[in-house]
């Protein structure tokens, strides 16, 4: 059986791309007689006189015919003795960038046309860039209209050099440059007599031979779940298409994001029971035990698939409405759709030159790097590793339009790489080794309330009881981990987030973590609780403001009252007292030893 | 690792699309026209969900002028496979006596397009699978796989959603709908080869057999029942013919052929000099007629 090659043609109307494909079909005798007749008829009523206009084969829509341009993607199908082909013909103008992206996302190979009289121009770079972005790994540069430059070898070589220059860094697996004339038929299906200096193969034979198979066997098995099939109580099958690697009955897979392990009990490739299946096949998989898996989850044996709720992506904006940061969209990756927000536009990328340009809004057909935050965790891979889990679209929640497409560059939460955590030494093992339940003791209270003093004493007591601890306070955090943060609101939020993430890691390591920060806002503490989870124990040091101000150990209250410190908690900015702290202690009522006793006694309840 | 053949790839793509619709759309339906493309689509739906039955019903828009053998085949298949088959007929138009002989292109609009819209509205289907292929005609060549239709079922070629990779977007607002074409990337040849490979049951009309026909305006029309009105100069003759597409018998031209087996049909198709739509009488109007009808809601 023959293999299938999907390719796209890029170039503007004047480059003669529809003519090129039309001529290829005509020469290779791949036209049906009645299409051929219609073509001659159409040409005669068309504006280009009595000669056959091959491009009329492809320009389908009435509006386009009247305007004489291609505005959408047209698909054509043909088969030679050696291969089956699907060609997507797309428009070349900058305002139709999105249409080109549609064609490119579909294709394995791109034929980029240049006009030999003009050489490599700005739009050639744009076309190559879009192809690269959408995952095309094989390019053919067709240097067209060679007849108009007298089949000049030197000019051809200059154009070839220019093209190889601009496509460096696009990570292509193959690039072939061929001198052609679409109207005259040179080097289309057979070698041209006019280019004796070109000793390589013509276009169609090249397309018949080029190998575009994807080599991602090293990635391991990956299958995004399309749906869960439960025809009866005894059958529960996960249906999807294998996007990487292969799988056999008996293999152990990991479910993401639930991160469970199970073995493949049975495997259907469409409606046939099989022992094994491989990339590209539609399968239904039954596992040997109950797992928490639904549509949008992923079954895998790969060790580099990640889970995240925040990532950086390069996206092509395709909507008439502009993109502004902060707007909520639906984000679809693989078979999962989740609400998400474009948090930050990092910069625009000039689609012609690749230059990075600062921007705070984005218009149709513009390329942009941005950070996207999701409402919950999503399984993904980088586009470079795996197209199926690295490509995304954004859907407008009101119009339901596909507003953007893009590729995931990297996660912004490296620590939540679930499979990474699935190392041999687990959290449970670390905790068992230390013989303790990890906790984060989150001390909050006004400046001078005695948080740090108390936290210090509590830590000493815990260590003397044989526990393993770590204390995070202003001294070891502000000067190191968070030294790039100031006192702006966004910095304050980030400060607390980082502390919470570090505390969580310490908990993962089996440690009891004590943190001592004013953390005056309920929202920040809520965020910390969310990150840390069940281990979060809030200790509200509720010493009244008057006492704190009277103590004024560092002389800060005096300065704040004098207006020398803006936004000082308790004086010029609020302290939002916790409503339901796990533990509360007013240090003005007890000695340090009594207070420590009271707090440790309550902590013990959580340490069982 | 062996590469999938191009038929395997087409099958995988179609199954992926069918599953996506079943998972994402609220109330999908698969249109079933009894023809070879519908037979392939039905076969793919059975494979896509096995051992489960397809989780949606099938709908046949019956103009009441279909070949008798088609209706028999339809009823037999539905029973055999245990699937739900809805038959939609424009009863009002039948009572008014709308027929393909007297009402020309209005007939197709009333009996097919309007009846289809009526059926989709009646059951509130938000997605309808169709067996359309891009290689059939030039305006179909630009059709999306997920084709968006507004509240009036109209197709606006300029207002379609871009389709990236396999990330289809079937989300719509109330009243709007999607037409979904899982066979978009198949050619006529692929259909026949797949029918052979999978041993798919098709209506016997596709195979050459002696049938009563008349020659009319360069087409061979089969006399399927006594509603067929003969012109004074016409004569019913027995000819060995077969059909490349199936529809309403008075509007479907047959071809003289000796192809009695699948292999012979494929042989004929591979060497065919006419693309298949020439045997549809309705398509031989000015260029652009298909696009015009699609804008009006034709499938």
mmCIF file of C-alpha atoms in Angstrom, chain A residues 386-573:
data_model
loop_
_atom_site.group_PDB
_atom_site.id
_atom_site.type_symbol
_atom_site.label_atom_id
_atom_site.label_comp_id
_atom_site.label_asym_id
_atom_site.label_seq_id
_atom_site.Cartn_x
_atom_site.Cartn_y
_atom_site.Cartn_z
ATOM 1 C CA UNK A 386 4.931 16.257 20.831
ATOM 2 C CA UNK A 387 2.587 18.187 18.542
ATOM 3 C CA UNK A 388 -0.518 16.558 19.966
ATOM 4 C CA UNK A 389 0.151 17.748 23.519
ATOM 5 C CA UNK A 390 2.024 20.947 22.661
ATOM 6 C CA UNK A 391 -0.355 22.658 20.250
ATOM 7 C CA UNK A 392 -3.202 24.789 21.571
ATOM 8 C CA UNK A 393 -6.141 26.894 20.473
ATOM 9 C CA UNK A 394 -7.895 29.691 22.359
ATOM 10 C CA UNK A 395 -11.685 29.841 21.985
ATOM 11 C CA UNK A 396 -13.649 33.048 22.619
ATOM 12 C CA UNK A 397 -16.195 32.251 25.323
ATOM 13 C CA UNK A 398 -18.896 34.480 23.848
ATOM 14 C CA UNK A 399 -18.559 34.121 20.083
ATOM 15 C CA UNK A 400 -17.068 30.577 20.237
ATOM 16 C CA UNK A 401 -14.595 31.675 17.567
ATOM 17 C CA UNK A 402 -11.182 30.022 17.436
ATOM 18 C CA UNK A 403 -9.311 33.190 18.370
ATOM 19 C CA UNK A 404 -5.748 31.932 18.361
ATOM 20 C CA UNK A 405 -3.563 28.928 17.783
ATOM 21 C CA UNK A 406 -0.167 28.391 19.252
ATOM 22 C CA UNK A 407 2.523 26.193 20.673
ATOM 23 C CA UNK A 408 3.511 25.624 24.293
ATOM 24 C CA UNK A 409 7.112 26.608 24.961
ATOM 25 C CA UNK A 410 7.512 25.696 28.629
ATOM 26 C CA UNK A 411 5.697 25.415 31.928
ATOM 27 C CA UNK A 412 5.942 28.230 34.455
ATOM 28 C CA UNK A 413 5.657 25.739 37.279
ATOM 29 C CA UNK A 414 8.517 23.351 36.920
ATOM 30 C CA UNK A 415 8.023 21.900 40.364
ATOM 31 C CA UNK A 416 4.681 20.353 39.421
ATOM 32 C CA UNK A 417 6.126 18.056 36.826
ATOM 33 C CA UNK A 418 4.175 15.117 38.142
ATOM 34 C CA UNK A 419 6.173 12.350 36.583
ATOM 35 C CA UNK A 420 9.310 14.029 37.901
ATOM 36 C CA UNK A 421 7.916 13.604 41.404
ATOM 37 C CA UNK A 422 7.271 9.975 40.656
ATOM 38 C CA UNK A 423 10.850 9.099 41.558
ATOM 39 C CA UNK A 424 11.797 6.001 43.495
ATOM 40 C CA UNK A 425 12.128 7.841 46.791
ATOM 41 C CA UNK A 426 8.676 9.271 47.445
ATOM 42 C CA UNK A 427 7.401 11.788 49.903
ATOM 43 C CA UNK A 428 5.995 8.957 51.992
ATOM 44 C CA UNK A 429 9.412 7.294 52.172
ATOM 45 C CA UNK A 430 11.101 10.566 53.198
ATOM 46 C CA UNK A 431 8.534 11.118 55.931
ATOM 47 C CA UNK A 432 8.838 7.552 57.200
ATOM 48 C CA UNK A 433 12.601 7.886 57.315
ATOM 49 C CA UNK A 434 12.244 10.981 59.521
ATOM 50 C CA UNK A 435 9.411 9.406 61.458
ATOM 51 C CA UNK A 436 7.214 12.462 61.267
ATOM 52 C CA UNK A 437 4.265 14.096 59.609
ATOM 53 C CA UNK A 438 5.461 17.179 57.666
ATOM 54 C CA UNK A 439 3.673 20.460 58.435
ATOM 55 C CA UNK A 440 3.942 24.100 57.523
ATOM 56 C CA UNK A 441 3.451 26.262 60.608
ATOM 57 C CA UNK A 442 2.451 29.600 59.133
ATOM 58 C CA UNK A 443 2.981 32.354 61.738
ATOM 59 C CA UNK A 444 1.129 35.560 60.887
ATOM 60 C CA UNK A 445 0.791 38.780 62.879
ATOM 61 C CA UNK A 446 1.797 42.418 63.157
ATOM 62 C CA UNK A 447 5.370 43.632 63.221
ATOM 63 C CA UNK A 448 6.531 43.292 66.836
ATOM 64 C CA UNK A 449 3.826 40.744 67.726
ATOM 65 C CA UNK A 450 6.531 38.235 68.633
ATOM 66 C CA UNK A 451 6.112 35.888 65.638
ATOM 67 C CA UNK A 452 9.777 35.357 64.974
ATOM 68 C CA UNK A 453 10.738 34.983 68.631
ATOM 69 C CA UNK A 454 7.939 32.476 69.142
ATOM 70 C CA UNK A 455 8.639 30.589 65.902
ATOM 71 C CA UNK A 456 12.276 30.322 66.947
ATOM 72 C CA UNK A 457 11.352 28.890 70.360
ATOM 73 C CA UNK A 458 8.815 26.478 68.854
ATOM 74 C CA UNK A 459 11.445 25.210 66.417
ATOM 75 C CA UNK A 460 13.938 24.623 69.242
ATOM 76 C CA UNK A 461 11.309 22.710 71.178
ATOM 77 C CA UNK A 462 10.399 20.549 68.126
ATOM 78 C CA UNK A 463 14.050 19.732 67.445
ATOM 79 C CA UNK A 464 14.570 18.766 71.064
ATOM 80 C CA UNK A 465 11.614 16.410 70.679
ATOM 81 C CA UNK A 466 13.449 14.713 67.774
ATOM 82 C CA UNK A 467 11.703 16.441 64.872
ATOM 83 C CA UNK A 468 13.286 17.675 61.644
ATOM 84 C CA UNK A 469 12.549 21.321 60.921
ATOM 85 C CA UNK A 470 13.342 24.374 58.822
ATOM 86 C CA UNK A 471 12.573 28.011 59.600
ATOM 87 C CA UNK A 472 11.848 30.531 56.861
ATOM 88 C CA UNK A 473 11.846 34.161 57.918
ATOM 89 C CA UNK A 474 12.606 37.597 56.556
ATOM 90 C CA UNK A 475 16.347 37.160 57.038
ATOM 91 C CA UNK A 476 16.855 34.043 54.964
ATOM 92 C CA UNK A 477 14.217 34.787 52.349
ATOM 93 C CA UNK A 478 14.337 38.526 51.647
ATOM 94 C CA UNK A 479 18.109 38.503 51.158
ATOM 95 C CA UNK A 480 18.240 35.430 48.945
ATOM 96 C CA UNK A 481 15.330 33.809 47.183
ATOM 97 C CA UNK A 482 13.262 36.994 47.045
ATOM 98 C CA UNK A 483 15.922 39.672 46.848
ATOM 99 C CA UNK A 484 14.620 40.825 43.448
ATOM 100 C CA UNK A 485 11.228 41.689 44.933
ATOM 101 C CA UNK A 486 10.271 45.127 46.223
ATOM 102 C CA UNK A 487 7.195 46.321 48.113
ATOM 103 C CA UNK A 488 4.705 46.769 45.253
ATOM 104 C CA UNK A 489 1.483 44.829 45.546
ATOM 105 C CA UNK A 490 2.460 42.384 42.782
ATOM 106 C CA UNK A 491 5.824 41.801 44.521
ATOM 107 C CA UNK A 492 4.060 41.173 47.824
ATOM 108 C CA UNK A 493 1.842 38.516 46.213
ATOM 109 C CA UNK A 494 4.863 36.899 44.554
ATOM 110 C CA UNK A 495 6.829 37.004 47.819
ATOM 111 C CA UNK A 496 4.168 34.989 49.625
ATOM 112 C CA UNK A 497 3.715 32.620 46.664
ATOM 113 C CA UNK A 498 7.412 31.771 46.590
ATOM 114 C CA UNK A 499 7.527 31.225 50.328
ATOM 115 C CA UNK A 500 4.527 28.907 50.102
ATOM 116 C CA UNK A 501 6.084 26.940 47.220
ATOM 117 C CA UNK A 502 9.351 26.555 49.141
ATOM 118 C CA UNK A 503 7.471 25.486 52.272
ATOM 119 C CA UNK A 504 5.659 22.885 50.201
ATOM 120 C CA UNK A 505 8.935 21.524 48.806
ATOM 121 C CA UNK A 506 10.295 21.279 52.363
ATOM 122 C CA UNK A 507 7.141 19.359 53.300
ATOM 123 C CA UNK A 508 7.722 17.087 50.324
ATOM 124 C CA UNK A 509 11.174 16.482 51.775
ATOM 125 C CA UNK A 510 9.513 15.416 55.014
ATOM 126 C CA UNK A 511 10.396 18.544 57.012
ATOM 127 C CA UNK A 512 8.279 20.577 59.408
ATOM 128 C CA UNK A 513 8.531 24.107 58.045
ATOM 129 C CA UNK A 514 7.997 27.223 60.152
ATOM 130 C CA UNK A 515 7.372 30.505 58.348
ATOM 131 C CA UNK A 516 7.332 33.898 60.019
ATOM 132 C CA UNK A 517 5.969 36.733 57.877
ATOM 133 C CA UNK A 518 3.445 39.477 58.600
ATOM 134 C CA UNK A 519 1.295 38.164 55.661
ATOM 135 C CA UNK A 520 -1.443 40.730 56.385
ATOM 136 C CA UNK A 521 -3.866 39.845 53.557
ATOM 137 C CA UNK A 522 -6.437 37.085 53.698
ATOM 138 C CA UNK A 523 -6.045 36.513 49.922
ATOM 139 C CA UNK A 524 -2.303 35.842 50.243
ATOM 140 C CA UNK A 525 -2.778 33.444 53.134
ATOM 141 C CA UNK A 526 -5.564 31.736 51.217
ATOM 142 C CA UNK A 527 -3.180 31.321 48.305
ATOM 143 C CA UNK A 528 -0.520 29.843 50.601
ATOM 144 C CA UNK A 529 -3.050 27.416 52.056
ATOM 145 C CA UNK A 530 -4.031 26.381 48.516
ATOM 146 C CA UNK A 531 -0.426 25.748 47.473
ATOM 147 C CA UNK A 532 0.640 23.917 50.629
ATOM 148 C CA UNK A 533 -2.561 21.924 51.108
ATOM 149 C CA UNK A 534 -3.497 19.941 54.226
ATOM 150 C CA UNK A 535 -0.121 20.532 55.859
ATOM 151 C CA UNK A 536 -0.863 24.242 56.260
ATOM 152 C CA UNK A 537 -1.374 25.222 59.919
ATOM 153 C CA UNK A 538 -2.095 28.894 60.468
ATOM 154 C CA UNK A 539 -0.813 30.353 63.759
ATOM 155 C CA UNK A 540 -2.241 33.799 64.401
ATOM 156 C CA UNK A 541 -0.020 35.770 66.772
ATOM 157 C CA UNK A 542 -2.773 38.133 67.915
ATOM 158 C CA UNK A 543 -0.772 40.534 70.123
ATOM 159 C CA UNK A 544 -2.718 43.850 70.066
ATOM 160 C CA UNK A 545 -1.387 46.780 68.020
ATOM 161 C CA UNK A 546 -0.824 48.983 71.134
ATOM 162 C CA UNK A 547 1.483 46.383 72.651
ATOM 163 C CA UNK A 548 3.365 45.898 69.389
ATOM 164 C CA UNK A 549 3.774 49.638 68.960
ATOM 165 C CA UNK A 550 4.949 49.987 72.543
ATOM 166 C CA UNK A 551 7.517 47.208 72.070
ATOM 167 C CA UNK A 552 8.704 48.735 68.738
ATOM 168 C CA UNK A 553 11.871 46.600 68.810
ATOM 169 C CA UNK A 554 13.237 47.951 65.511
ATOM 170 C CA UNK A 555 11.879 51.519 65.853
ATOM 171 C CA UNK A 556 9.708 50.990 62.778
ATOM 172 C CA UNK A 557 6.380 52.134 64.258
ATOM 173 C CA UNK A 558 7.947 55.464 65.211
ATOM 174 C CA UNK A 559 9.190 55.985 61.657
ATOM 175 C CA UNK A 560 5.812 54.935 60.224
ATOM 176 C CA UNK A 561 3.962 57.369 62.481
ATOM 177 C CA UNK A 562 6.382 60.069 61.317
ATOM 178 C CA UNK A 563 5.412 59.234 57.731
ATOM 179 C CA UNK A 564 8.869 57.903 56.850
ATOM 180 C CA UNK A 565 7.633 54.398 55.910
ATOM 181 C CA UNK A 566 4.684 54.268 53.522
ATOM 182 C CA UNK A 567 2.245 51.332 53.618
ATOM 183 C CA UNK A 568 3.235 50.138 57.085
ATOM 184 C CA UNK A 569 0.963 47.333 58.289
ATOM 185 C CA UNK A 570 -1.242 48.377 61.175
ATOM 186 C CA UNK A 571 -0.570 52.114 60.697
ATOM 187 C CA UNK A 572 -1.104 53.081 57.064
ATOM 188 C CA UNK A 573 -2.074 49.767 55.585
#
